[in-house]
Coordinates of C-alpha atoms and ligand atoms in Angstrom, one line a residue:
Chain A
X1 CA -23.2 75.1 -9.0
X2 CA -26.6 75.2 -10.6
X3 CA -27.2 77.5 -7.6
X4 CA -27.5 81.2 -8.1
X5 CA -24.4 83.2 -8.3
X6 CA -24.0 86.9 -7.6
X7 CA -23.0 89.1 -10.4
X8 CA -22.5 92.8 -10.9
X9 CA -23.8 94.6 -14.0
X10 CA -23.4 98.3 -14.6
X11 CA -26.4 99.1 -16.7
X12 CA -26.7 102.7 -18.1
X13 CA -24.2 103.9 -15.5
X14 CA -25.9 102.3 -12.5
X15 CA -24.3 99.4 -10.7
X16 CA -26.6 96.5 -9.9
X17 CA -26.0 93.3 -8.1
X18 CA -28.2 90.4 -9.1
X19 CA -28.4 86.7 -8.2
X20 CA -28.7 84.6 -11.3
X21 CA -28.8 80.9 -12.3
X22 CA -26.0 79.9 -14.7
X23 CA -28.6 79.4 -17.4
X24 CA -30.1 82.9 -17.1
X25 CA -29.6 84.8 -20.3
X26 CA -28.3 88.4 -20.1
X27 CA -31.5 89.6 -21.8
X28 CA -33.6 88.0 -19.1
X29 CA -31.5 89.5 -16.4
X30 CA -31.9 92.9 -18.0
X31 CA -35.7 92.6 -18.6
X32 CA -36.8 90.6 -15.6
X33 CA -34.2 91.2 -12.8
X34 CA -33.6 94.9 -13.6
X35 CA -37.1 95.5 -15.0
X36 CA -35.6 97.3 -18.1
X37 CA -38.0 96.0 -20.7
X38 CA -36.9 98.3 -23.5
X39 CA -34.6 95.5 -24.6
X40 CA -36.8 93.2 -26.6
X41 CA -36.8 89.5 -27.4
X42 CA -37.9 88.7 -30.9
X43 CA -36.6 85.2 -31.6
X44 CA -35.0 82.1 -30.2
X45 CA -32.3 81.7 -32.8
X46 CA -30.1 84.8 -32.5
X47 CA -31.4 86.2 -35.8
X48 CA -33.5 89.2 -35.1
X49 CA -31.3 91.6 -33.1
X50 CA -34.2 93.0 -31.0
X51 CA -32.1 92.2 -27.9
X52 CA -29.0 94.1 -29.0
X53 CA -27.3 96.0 -26.2
X54 CA -23.8 97.5 -26.0
X55 CA -21.5 95.5 -23.7
X56 CA -18.3 97.4 -22.9
X57 CA -19.1 99.5 -26.0
X58 CA -19.6 96.7 -28.4
X59 CA -23.0 95.6 -29.9
X60 CA -23.9 92.0 -28.9
X61 CA -27.1 90.0 -28.9
X62 CA -28.1 89.7 -25.2
X63 CA -30.1 86.6 -25.9
X64 CA -26.9 84.8 -27.0
X65 CA -25.0 85.3 -23.8
X66 CA -25.4 84.2 -20.2
X67 CA -25.8 86.8 -17.6
X68 CA -22.8 85.4 -15.7
X69 CA -20.7 86.2 -18.8
X70 CA -21.4 89.9 -18.4
X71 CA -20.3 89.9 -14.7
X72 CA -18.4 93.2 -14.2
X73 CA -19.4 94.6 -17.6
X74 CA -20.8 98.0 -18.6
X75 CA -24.1 97.6 -20.4
X76 CA -25.9 100.3 -22.4
X77 CA -29.6 99.7 -23.2
X78 CA -32.1 101.9 -24.9
X79 CA -33.2 103.3 -21.6
X80 CA -29.7 104.8 -21.2
X81 CA -29.8 106.7 -24.5
X82 CA -31.4 109.8 -23.0
X83 CA -28.8 110.1 -20.3
X84 CA -25.9 110.2 -22.8
X85 CA -24.1 113.5 -23.2
X86 CA -25.3 113.8 -26.8
X87 CA -28.9 113.6 -25.7
X88 CA -28.6 117.0 -24.0
X89 CA -31.3 115.9 -21.4
X90 CA -33.7 115.2 -24.3
X91 CA -33.9 112.5 -26.9
X92 CA -30.6 111.2 -28.2
X93 CA -30.0 112.3 -31.8
X94 CA -30.6 108.7 -32.9
X95 CA -33.9 108.6 -31.2
X96 CA -34.8 112.0 -32.7
X97 CA -33.8 110.7 -36.1
X98 CA -36.2 107.7 -35.8
X99 CA -38.9 110.1 -34.9
X100 CA -38.2 112.7 -37.6
X101 CA -37.6 110.1 -40.4
X102 CA -40.3 107.7 -39.4
X103 CA -37.8 105.0 -38.7
X104 CA -40.3 102.8 -37.0
X105 CA -43.8 101.5 -37.3
X106 CA -44.6 98.9 -34.7
X107 CA -41.4 99.8 -32.8
X108 CA -40.5 96.2 -31.9
X109 CA -37.1 96.3 -33.6
X110 CA -36.3 99.9 -32.6
X111 CA -34.4 99.4 -29.4
X112 CA -32.0 97.0 -31.2
X113 CA -31.8 99.3 -34.2
X114 CA -30.9 102.2 -32.0
X115 CA -28.1 100.2 -30.2
X116 CA -26.7 99.0 -33.5
X117 CA -26.8 102.5 -34.8
X118 CA -25.1 103.8 -31.7
X119 CA -22.3 101.3 -32.1
X120 CA -21.8 102.3 -35.7
X121 CA -21.7 106.1 -35.1
X122 CA -19.3 105.6 -32.1
X123 CA -16.9 104.0 -34.5
X124 CA -17.7 105.7 -37.8
X125 CA -19.4 109.1 -37.3
X126 CA -19.9 109.6 -41.1
X127 CA -21.1 106.3 -42.4
X128 CA -22.0 105.7 -46.0
X129 CA -25.4 104.1 -46.7
X130 CA -23.9 100.7 -47.3
X131 CA -22.0 100.9 -44.0
X132 CA -25.3 101.7 -42.2
X133 CA -26.9 98.7 -43.9
X134 CA -24.1 96.5 -42.9
X135 CA -24.2 97.8 -39.3
X136 CA -27.9 96.9 -39.0
X137 CA -27.6 93.6 -40.9
X138 CA -28.0 91.7 -37.7
X139 CA -31.3 93.4 -36.9
X140 CA -34.6 92.4 -38.6
X141 CA -37.5 94.8 -39.1
X142 CA -40.7 93.4 -40.5
X143 CA -42.4 96.7 -40.9
X144 CA -40.4 99.5 -42.4
X145 CA -38.5 98.0 -45.3
X146 CA -35.4 99.6 -43.7
X147 CA -35.3 102.7 -45.9
X148 CA -36.4 105.0 -43.1
X149 CA -34.2 103.3 -40.6
X150 CA -31.2 104.1 -42.8
X151 CA -32.4 107.7 -43.1
X152 CA -32.9 107.9 -39.3
X153 CA -29.3 106.9 -38.7
X154 CA -28.1 109.3 -41.4
X155 CA -30.1 112.0 -39.6
X156 CA -28.4 111.3 -36.3
X157 CA -24.9 111.3 -38.0
X158 CA -25.6 114.7 -39.5
X159 CA -27.0 116.0 -36.3
X160 CA -24.1 114.8 -34.2
X161 CA -21.7 116.3 -36.8
X162 CA -23.5 119.6 -36.8
X163 CA -23.3 119.7 -33.0
X164 CA -19.7 118.7 -33.0
X165 CA -19.0 121.7 -35.3
X166 CA -20.7 124.1 -32.9
X167 CA -19.3 122.5 -29.7
X168 CA -15.8 122.1 -31.0
X169 CA -16.1 118.3 -30.9
X170 CA -17.4 117.9 -27.4
X171 CA -20.1 115.4 -28.3
X172 CA -18.4 114.0 -31.3
X173 CA -18.5 110.3 -31.4
X174 CA -15.3 108.3 -31.2
X175 CA -13.3 107.9 -34.3
X176 CA -12.1 104.7 -35.9
X177 CA -13.5 103.6 -39.2
X178 CA -13.3 99.9 -39.9
X179 CA -11.7 99.2 -43.2
X180 CA -14.2 97.3 -45.2
X181 CA -12.0 96.5 -48.0
X182 CA -10.3 93.2 -47.9
X183 CA -7.2 92.2 -49.7
X184 CA -5.0 94.3 -51.9
X185 CA -5.9 93.7 -55.5
X186 CA -4.9 95.9 -58.3
X187 CA -5.1 95.6 -62.0
X188 CA -1.5 96.0 -63.0
X189 CA -0.4 95.7 -66.5
X190 CA 3.2 95.9 -67.6
X191 CA 2.6 97.5 -71.0
X192 CA 4.8 94.9 -72.8
X193 CA 3.0 92.8 -75.3
X194 CA 2.6 89.3 -74.1
X195 CA 4.3 89.9 -70.8
X196 CA 2.6 90.7 -67.5
X197 CA 5.4 92.9 -66.0
X198 CA 3.5 95.3 -64.0
X199 CA 4.7 97.6 -61.2
X200 CA 5.0 94.8 -58.6
X201 CA 6.4 92.1 -61.0
X202 CA 10.1 92.9 -60.4
X203 CA 12.4 90.4 -62.1
X204 CA 11.7 86.8 -63.0
X205 CA 9.8 85.5 -65.9
X206 CA 6.2 86.4 -65.3
X207 CA 4.9 85.5 -68.7
X208 CA 3.3 82.5 -67.3
X209 CA 1.2 84.4 -64.9
X210 CA -1.1 85.9 -67.4
X211 CA -4.7 85.1 -67.3
X212 CA -7.9 86.9 -68.1
X213 CA -10.9 87.3 -65.8
X214 CA -13.2 89.2 -68.0
X215 CA -15.6 86.3 -68.2
X216 CA -16.3 86.8 -64.5
X217 CA -18.4 89.9 -64.1
X218 CA -20.2 91.2 -61.0
X219 CA -20.0 90.3 -57.3
X220 CA -22.1 87.7 -55.7
X221 CA -22.2 89.1 -52.2
Chain B
X1 CA -37.3 78.6 -24.3
X2 CA -34.8 78.5 -21.4
X3 CA -32.0 76.0 -21.4
X4 CA -32.1 73.1 -19.0
X5 CA -30.2 73.9 -15.7
X6 CA -26.5 73.2 -15.8
X7 CA -23.4 73.5 -13.6
X8 CA -21.1 76.2 -14.7
X9 CA -17.3 76.5 -14.4
X10 CA -15.1 79.4 -15.4
X11 CA -11.5 78.3 -15.6
X12 CA -8.8 81.0 -16.1
X13 CA -6.0 78.8 -17.4
X14 CA -5.8 76.1 -20.1
X15 CA -4.5 73.6 -17.5
X16 CA -7.5 74.3 -15.2
X17 CA -9.8 73.9 -18.2
X18 CA -8.3 70.6 -19.3
X19 CA -8.4 69.1 -15.8
X20 CA -12.0 70.1 -15.5
X21 CA -12.8 68.5 -18.9
X22 CA -11.1 65.3 -17.7
X23 CA -12.7 65.1 -14.3
X24 CA -16.2 66.2 -15.1
X25 CA -18.9 64.0 -16.5
X26 CA -20.0 65.0 -20.1
X27 CA -18.8 68.6 -20.0
X28 CA -19.6 71.1 -22.8
X29 CA -17.3 73.9 -23.7
X30 CA -18.7 77.4 -24.1
X31 CA -16.8 79.8 -26.2
X32 CA -18.6 82.6 -28.1
X33 CA -21.9 80.9 -27.5
X34 CA -23.3 82.0 -30.8
X35 CA -24.1 78.5 -31.8
X36 CA -24.2 76.8 -28.4
X37 CA -26.7 79.2 -26.7
X38 CA -29.4 78.7 -29.3
X39 CA -28.8 74.9 -29.1
X40 CA -29.2 75.0 -25.4
X41 CA -32.3 77.1 -25.7
X42 CA -33.9 74.6 -28.1
X43 CA -32.6 71.9 -25.8
X44 CA -30.8 70.3 -28.7
X45 CA -27.9 70.3 -26.3
X46 CA -28.6 69.4 -22.6
X47 CA -25.2 69.3 -20.9
X48 CA -25.0 68.9 -17.1
X49 CA -21.9 70.9 -17.1
X50 CA -20.7 73.9 -19.1
X51 CA -17.1 75.0 -19.0
X52 CA -16.9 78.7 -20.1
X53 CA -13.5 79.3 -21.5
X54 CA -13.9 83.1 -22.0
X55 CA -11.8 83.8 -18.9
X56 CA -8.7 82.1 -20.2
X57 CA -6.9 85.2 -21.4
X58 CA -3.9 83.3 -22.7
X59 CA -6.1 81.9 -25.5
X60 CA -7.0 85.4 -26.8
X61 CA -4.5 86.0 -29.6
X62 CA -4.0 86.3 -33.3
X63 CA -0.4 86.3 -34.4
X64 CA 2.3 85.0 -36.7
X65 CA 4.8 82.7 -35.0
X66 CA 7.0 79.8 -36.0
X67 CA 5.9 79.8 -39.6
X68 CA 2.2 79.9 -38.7
X69 CA -0.7 82.3 -38.5
X70 CA -2.1 81.3 -35.1
X71 CA -5.5 82.1 -33.8
X72 CA -6.1 81.3 -30.1
X73 CA -9.4 79.7 -29.2
X74 CA -10.7 83.2 -28.1
X75 CA -9.9 85.0 -31.4
X76 CA -13.3 86.3 -32.4
X77 CA -14.6 86.8 -36.0
X78 CA -14.3 90.5 -35.3
X79 CA -10.7 90.2 -34.3
X80 CA -9.9 88.8 -37.7
X81 CA -12.1 91.4 -39.4
X82 CA -10.2 94.3 -37.6
X83 CA -6.7 92.9 -38.0
X84 CA -4.2 94.8 -40.1
X85 CA -2.0 91.7 -40.3
X86 CA -4.9 89.8 -41.8
X87 CA -5.7 92.6 -44.3
X88 CA -2.1 92.7 -45.4
X89 CA -1.3 89.1 -45.7
X90 CA -4.3 86.7 -45.6
X91 CA -6.7 87.4 -48.4
X92 CA -9.1 84.5 -47.6
X93 CA -9.3 85.4 -43.9
X94 CA -9.9 89.1 -44.8
X95 CA -12.7 88.0 -47.2
X96 CA -14.3 85.6 -44.8
X97 CA -14.5 87.5 -41.6
X98 CA -17.0 90.2 -42.7
X99 CA -19.1 87.5 -44.4
X100 CA -19.7 85.5 -41.2
X101 CA -23.1 86.3 -39.6
X102 CA -23.6 89.9 -38.5
X103 CA -21.6 92.5 -36.5
X104 CA -23.1 91.5 -33.1
X105 CA -22.4 87.8 -33.7
X106 CA -18.9 88.5 -35.0
X107 CA -18.1 90.4 -31.7
X108 CA -18.7 87.2 -29.7
X109 CA -18.3 84.1 -32.0
X110 CA -14.8 82.6 -32.3
X111 CA -13.1 81.0 -35.2
X112 CA -12.1 78.0 -33.2
X113 CA -15.7 77.6 -31.9
X114 CA -17.0 77.7 -35.5
X115 CA -14.5 75.0 -36.5
X116 CA -15.5 72.9 -33.4
X117 CA -19.2 73.4 -34.3
X118 CA -18.5 71.7 -37.6
X119 CA -21.6 73.0 -39.3
X120 CA -21.2 72.2 -43.0
X121 CA -22.5 75.8 -43.6
X122 CA -19.7 77.3 -41.4
X123 CA -17.3 79.3 -43.4
X124 CA -14.0 78.9 -41.5
X125 CA -13.6 75.1 -42.0
X126 CA -13.4 75.6 -45.8
X127 CA -10.8 78.3 -45.4
X128 CA -8.7 76.0 -43.1
X129 CA -9.0 73.2 -45.7
X130 CA -7.8 75.5 -48.5
X131 CA -4.8 76.5 -46.4
X132 CA -3.8 73.0 -45.1
X133 CA -4.7 74.4 -41.7
X134 CA -4.4 72.6 -38.4
X135 CA -6.4 72.3 -35.2
X136 CA -4.3 72.3 -32.0
X137 CA -6.1 70.4 -29.1
X138 CA -5.1 70.0 -25.5
X139 CA -6.4 66.9 -23.7
X140 CA -5.5 64.4 -20.9
X141 CA -2.6 63.1 -23.0
X142 CA -1.2 66.5 -23.8
X143 CA -1.2 68.4 -27.1
X144 CA -2.5 66.9 -30.3
X145 CA -2.3 68.6 -33.8
X146 CA -5.1 67.6 -36.1
X147 CA -4.8 68.5 -39.8
X148 CA -8.0 70.1 -41.0
X149 CA -8.6 67.4 -43.6
X150 CA -8.7 64.8 -40.8
X151 CA -11.0 66.9 -38.5
X152 CA -14.5 67.0 -40.0
X153 CA -16.5 63.7 -39.9
X154 CA -20.2 64.5 -40.2
X155 CA -22.4 67.6 -39.6
X156 CA -21.6 68.7 -36.1
X157 CA -19.2 65.8 -35.6
X158 CA -15.4 65.9 -35.6
X159 CA -12.4 63.8 -34.5
X160 CA -12.0 66.0 -31.4
X161 CA -12.3 64.0 -28.2
X162 CA -14.9 65.0 -25.6
X163 CA -12.2 65.8 -23.1
X164 CA -10.2 67.9 -25.6
X165 CA -10.0 71.6 -25.8
X166 CA -9.1 73.4 -29.0
X167 CA -6.5 75.9 -28.0
X168 CA -5.6 77.1 -31.4
X169 CA -6.3 76.9 -35.1
X170 CA -3.5 77.8 -37.5
X171 CA -2.4 77.9 -41.1
X172 CA 1.1 78.2 -42.6
X173 CA 2.3 81.8 -43.1
X174 CA 2.3 82.7 -46.8
X175 CA 5.0 81.6 -49.2
X176 CA 6.7 84.5 -51.2
X177 CA 4.2 84.1 -54.0
X178 CA 0.9 83.0 -52.4
X179 CA -2.6 84.3 -52.6
X180 CA -5.9 83.3 -51.2
X181 CA -9.6 84.3 -51.4
X182 CA -13.0 83.3 -50.2
X183 CA -16.3 83.8 -52.1
X184 CA -19.7 83.2 -50.6
X185 CA -23.2 83.2 -52.1
X186 CA -25.9 84.0 -49.6
X187 CA -29.5 85.1 -49.7
X188 CA -28.9 88.3 -47.7
X189 CA -26.2 89.9 -45.7
X190 CA -25.7 88.0 -42.4
X191 CA -26.9 84.6 -43.7
X192 CA -25.2 81.3 -43.8
X193 CA -23.7 80.3 -47.2
X194 CA -25.9 78.7 -49.9
X195 CA -22.5 77.9 -51.3
X196 CA -18.9 79.1 -50.5
X197 CA -15.5 78.4 -51.9
X198 CA -12.1 79.2 -50.4
X199 CA -9.0 79.0 -52.6
X200 CA -5.2 79.2 -52.0
X201 CA -2.6 79.2 -54.6
X202 CA 1.2 79.1 -54.2
X203 CA 3.2 79.9 -57.4
X204 CA 6.8 78.8 -58.0
X205 CA 9.6 81.0 -59.4
X206 CA 8.5 80.1 -62.8
X207 CA 4.9 81.3 -62.2
X208 CA 3.5 77.8 -62.2
X209 CA 1.0 76.7 -59.5
X210 CA 3.1 74.8 -56.9
X211 CA 0.3 74.2 -54.4
X212 CA -3.5 74.6 -54.8
X213 CA -6.1 74.4 -52.0
X214 CA -9.8 74.5 -52.4
X215 CA -12.4 74.3 -49.6
X216 CA -16.1 74.3 -50.1
X217 CA -19.0 75.5 -47.8
X218 CA -22.5 74.2 -47.5
X219 CA -22.4 71.8 -50.4
X220 CA -21.6 68.6 -48.6
X221 CA -22.2 66.9 -45.2
X222 CA -19.0 68.7 -44.0
X223 CA -16.8 71.4 -45.2
X224 CA -15.2 69.6 -48.1
X225 CA -12.0 69.8 -50.1
X226 CA -12.0 69.7 -53.9
X227 CA -9.0 67.4 -54.4
X228 CA -9.4 66.7 -58.1
X229 CA -9.6 70.4 -58.9
X230 CA -6.5 71.0 -56.7
X231 CA -4.5 68.3 -58.6
X232 CA -5.6 69.6 -61.9
X233 CA -4.2 73.0 -61.0
X234 CA -0.8 71.9 -59.7
X235 CA 2.1 72.3 -62.1
X236 CA 0.1 74.5 -64.4
X237 CA 0.2 78.2 -65.2
X238 CA -2.8 80.3 -64.0
X239 CA -5.2 80.9 -66.8
X240 CA -8.9 81.4 -67.3
X241 CA -9.2 78.1 -69.1
X242 CA -7.4 76.3 -66.3
X243 CA -9.7 77.8 -63.7
X244 CA -12.8 77.0 -65.7
X245 CA -11.9 73.3 -65.7
X246 CA -11.0 73.5 -62.0
X247 CA -14.4 75.1 -61.3
X248 CA -16.1 72.2 -63.1
X249 CA -14.1 69.7 -61.1
X250 CA -15.0 71.4 -57.9
X251 CA -18.6 71.4 -58.8
X252 CA -18.4 67.7 -59.6
X253 CA -16.8 67.0 -56.2
X254 CA -19.5 68.9 -54.4
X255 CA -22.6 67.2 -53.2
X256 CA -25.2 69.8 -52.4
X257 CA -28.8 69.2 -51.4
X258 CA -31.8 71.0 -52.9
X259 CA -33.6 73.2 -50.3
X260 CA -35.7 76.4 -50.2
X261 CA -32.7 78.4 -51.4
X262 CA -32.0 76.5 -54.6
X263 CA -31.8 73.2 -56.3
X264 CA -28.8 70.9 -56.2
X265 CA -28.0 71.6 -59.8
X266 CA -28.0 75.4 -59.3
X267 CA -25.8 75.1 -56.2
X268 CA -23.3 72.9 -58.2
X269 CA -23.2 75.6 -60.9
X270 CA -22.6 78.2 -58.2
X271 CA -19.7 76.1 -56.8
X272 CA -18.2 76.3 -60.3
X273 CA -18.6 80.0 -60.5
X274 CA -17.4 80.8 -57.0
X275 CA -14.4 78.5 -57.4
X276 CA -13.4 80.4 -60.6
X277 CA -13.8 83.7 -58.8
X278 CA -11.8 82.6 -55.7
X279 CA -9.1 81.1 -57.9
X280 CA -8.9 84.3 -59.9
X281 CA -8.5 86.5 -56.8
X282 CA -6.1 84.1 -55.3
X283 CA -3.9 84.1 -58.4
X284 CA -4.0 87.9 -58.6
X285 CA -3.1 88.2 -54.9
X286 CA -0.2 85.7 -55.5
X287 CA 1.2 88.2 -57.9
X288 CA -0.1 86.7 -61.2
X289 CA -1.1 89.6 -63.3
X290 CA -4.2 89.9 -65.3
X291 CA -3.7 90.4 -68.9
X292 CA -5.7 92.9 -70.9
X293 CA -7.3 91.0 -73.7
X294 CA -6.9 93.2 -76.7
X295 CA -6.9 91.0 -79.8
Ligands
FAD301 C1 -27.9 84.2 -36.7 C2 -26.6 83.5 -36.9 C3 -25.9 83.6 -38.1 C4 -24.7 82.9 -38.3 N1 -24.1 83.0 -39.5 C5 -22.9 82.3 -39.7 C6 -22.3 82.3 -41.0 O1 -22.8 83.0 -41.9 N2 -21.1 81.6 -41.1 C7 -20.6 80.9 -40.1 O2 -19.5 80.3 -40.3 N3 -21.2 80.9 -38.9 C8 -22.3 81.6 -38.6 N4 -22.9 81.5 -37.4 C9 -22.2 80.8 -36.3 C10 -21.2 81.6 -35.6 O3 -20.1 81.7 -36.5 C11 -20.6 81.0 -34.3 O4 -19.8 81.9 -33.8 C12 -19.8 79.7 -34.5 O5 -20.5 78.7 -35.2 C13 -19.5 79.1 -33.1 O6 -18.5 79.8 -32.5 P1 -18.7 80.2 -30.9 O7 -17.4 80.7 -30.5 O8 -19.8 81.1 -30.8 O9 -18.9 78.8 -30.3 P2 -19.9 78.2 -29.2 O10 -21.3 78.5 -29.7 O11 -19.5 78.6 -27.9 O12 -19.6 76.7 -29.4 C14 -20.0 75.9 -30.5 C15 -19.6 74.5 -30.3 O13 -18.2 74.3 -30.4 C16 -17.7 73.8 -29.1 N5 -16.5 74.6 -28.8 C17 -16.4 75.9 -28.9 N6 -15.1 76.3 -28.6 C18 -14.4 75.2 -28.4 C19 -13.0 74.9 -28.2 N7 -12.1 75.9 -28.0 N8 -12.6 73.6 -28.0 C20 -13.5 72.6 -28.2 N9 -14.8 72.8 -28.5 C21 -15.3 74.1 -28.6 C22 -18.8 74.0 -28.1 O14 -18.7 73.1 -27.1 C23 -20.0 73.9 -29.0 O15 -20.3 72.5 -29.2 C24 -24.1 82.2 -37.2 C25 -24.8 82.2 -36.0 C26 -26.0 82.8 -35.8 C27 -26.6 82.7 -34.4
FES302 S1 -33.9 88.0 -29.4 FE1 -31.8 88.1 -29.6 S2 -31.5 88.0 -31.7 FE2 -33.6 87.7 -31.5
FES303 S1 -40.9 98.8 -36.8 FE1 -41.9 96.9 -36.6 S2 -40.3 95.5 -36.6 FE2 -39.3 97.3 -37.2

C-alpha cells in the first residue's frame, strides 16, 4: 500500500484525478502534480501559513495534510480567486485590497494571507481589527509588520459590503460570526452590605462566596 | 523534508481500526495530523504503517451523555470553539479552544490527538486534569477507561498501549455550582504556552469549595496537577487570600525549565498569577459573587 493511489481533487472548480503516494502532502500535490505554484511552502513545522488553502470552505495548512486525506474535497487556492463571483472577472476585492493598501512586500506570505482573509470574510463580513489579526494569526509575514495586511482585509470587507449594498446582496459573503467571547461572567453585586446576593444568587446563604479580585488586573493573553 | 514511505489504511469503523491496530506491525494512528505530520516530515517518527482514523464518522461528536461531556476522537479544536454547549456550560473548554494554535490548525487538530500526543506544552491535558477527566481507549481486550491523572508518563509518552485507540475523552458534566477556567501565557497569538493553568471549582450549598482541580501546562515534564493547592482549597470559602496561597502552592508544585522565553523563576511566578486568575474566574462562574471592596 505504499503504492500510489488515485484521488480526486476539485481545485478551483476543476476536477483533477492524480496518483499519489500515501506520504505525498496536499501542498506537493497542488504545486507539483497540478502545477499550481501560487500556494507556497515556507516552513517544515506548520508555523508559517504560506501553504493555507480552503478545503471545503475551511482554511487549513496544506503542508499538514496528506493528499489522500483530501480525496473528494473541494480546494480553493489563490489561483481560483479571480474566478470567484466577487472578482467580477478582475481581481478579487481581497487581491485589490492588498494592491491598494500595500499589503505585501516580497509577496511570499500573500497567497496564504489571502486565503486566511477569504475564510474570515466568508464567515464574518464585517470583522473588527482584532478579529482580522486573530484570523491571520496562523500566517507569518517577515516583511510588512502586518499593519497593511490588516488594512488590505479591511479594504476588501468594505468593498464587498459596498457591492452588496448596490447588488442587493448578490456577492455578499456568507454570514455567521463566531462568538469570540468565552464563558458568561458578570460582575453582580447584591447591594446588601456583607452579602453577595446578586441577581443570580437566588436563595441560600451566599455570604461565604465573597471574594475580591481587584488585585488581579489586566489580561495575559 | 518528505516523510519516509509508509503503508496507509483508512478504516471507517472503530472495529476495523482496532483490528488493524492489533494485526499490523507497529502502526501509528493519524488523527488531525497537526503534530504527527511535522514529526513524520522531520523523520522523528518513521512508522511503516499509518492508520488514518478520519473516516470513522462515529467518532465525530461532542455531546453530553450519561453524566459526561464526551468528545469523540474526531472532535476538533474548532468544534469545541464553535459549540454553544461549551460556551454555556464549560468555561475552561471555552477558554482553551481559541488559545490552541491558530485557526487553520484548530480546523484539523483533535482534542484526543492532543491528549495522545502528551506534549507537556499541550493545553488540553491540563484541562482534563483539572476536571478529573478520563480517556476512553479501545484495544484488543475491549474498552479501557484511564483517569487523566494516570495517563501522562513522560513528554510524548502515556500509559496508552500501542494497539489501543482513544475513542473518547470525557469529563463529568458540571455540578449545580461549578465553574472552570483556563489561563495561558504565550509569547504571541498561536504559540504554545510558556505557562498555563486550568482550574475547576465545585461549591457546596454553603458556598464552600467541595472539589478543586488545578492542571498546569508547560511547567513540568507532563501536564501536571497541583495537588497541594487543590487540598488547600477544599473545605474553604473562596477568597482572594485563599487563592493567593493556592497560587503559591501551585507555583511550588510546578517544575519549569528556563528557556529562551523566560527563566524558571519567572515561570513559577507566572504559574502563581495564572492560577489565581483561573481560580478567580472559576469561582465567579460557579456563582460565587465578587464583592465590591468599599472600606
Ligand atoms: C504551529 C503549531 C502550533 C500549535 N500550538 C498548539 C498549542 O498552542 N496548544 C496545543 O495544545 N497544541 C498545539 N499544537 C498541536 C495541535 O494541538 C495538535 O492538533 C495536537 O497536538 C495533535 O492533535 P492531532 O489530532 O493533530 O493529532 P495527530 O497529529 O494526528 O497525532 C498526534 C499523536 O497522537 C496519536 N493519536 C492521535 N489520535 C489518536 C487516538 N485517537 N488514539 C490514539 N493515539 C492517537 C498519533 O498517533 C500521534 O502520535 C500546535 C501545532 C502546530 C503545528
Ligand atoms: S508551509 Fe505550511 S505552514 Fe509553513
Ligand atoms: S510580504 Fe514578505 S513575507 Fe509577507
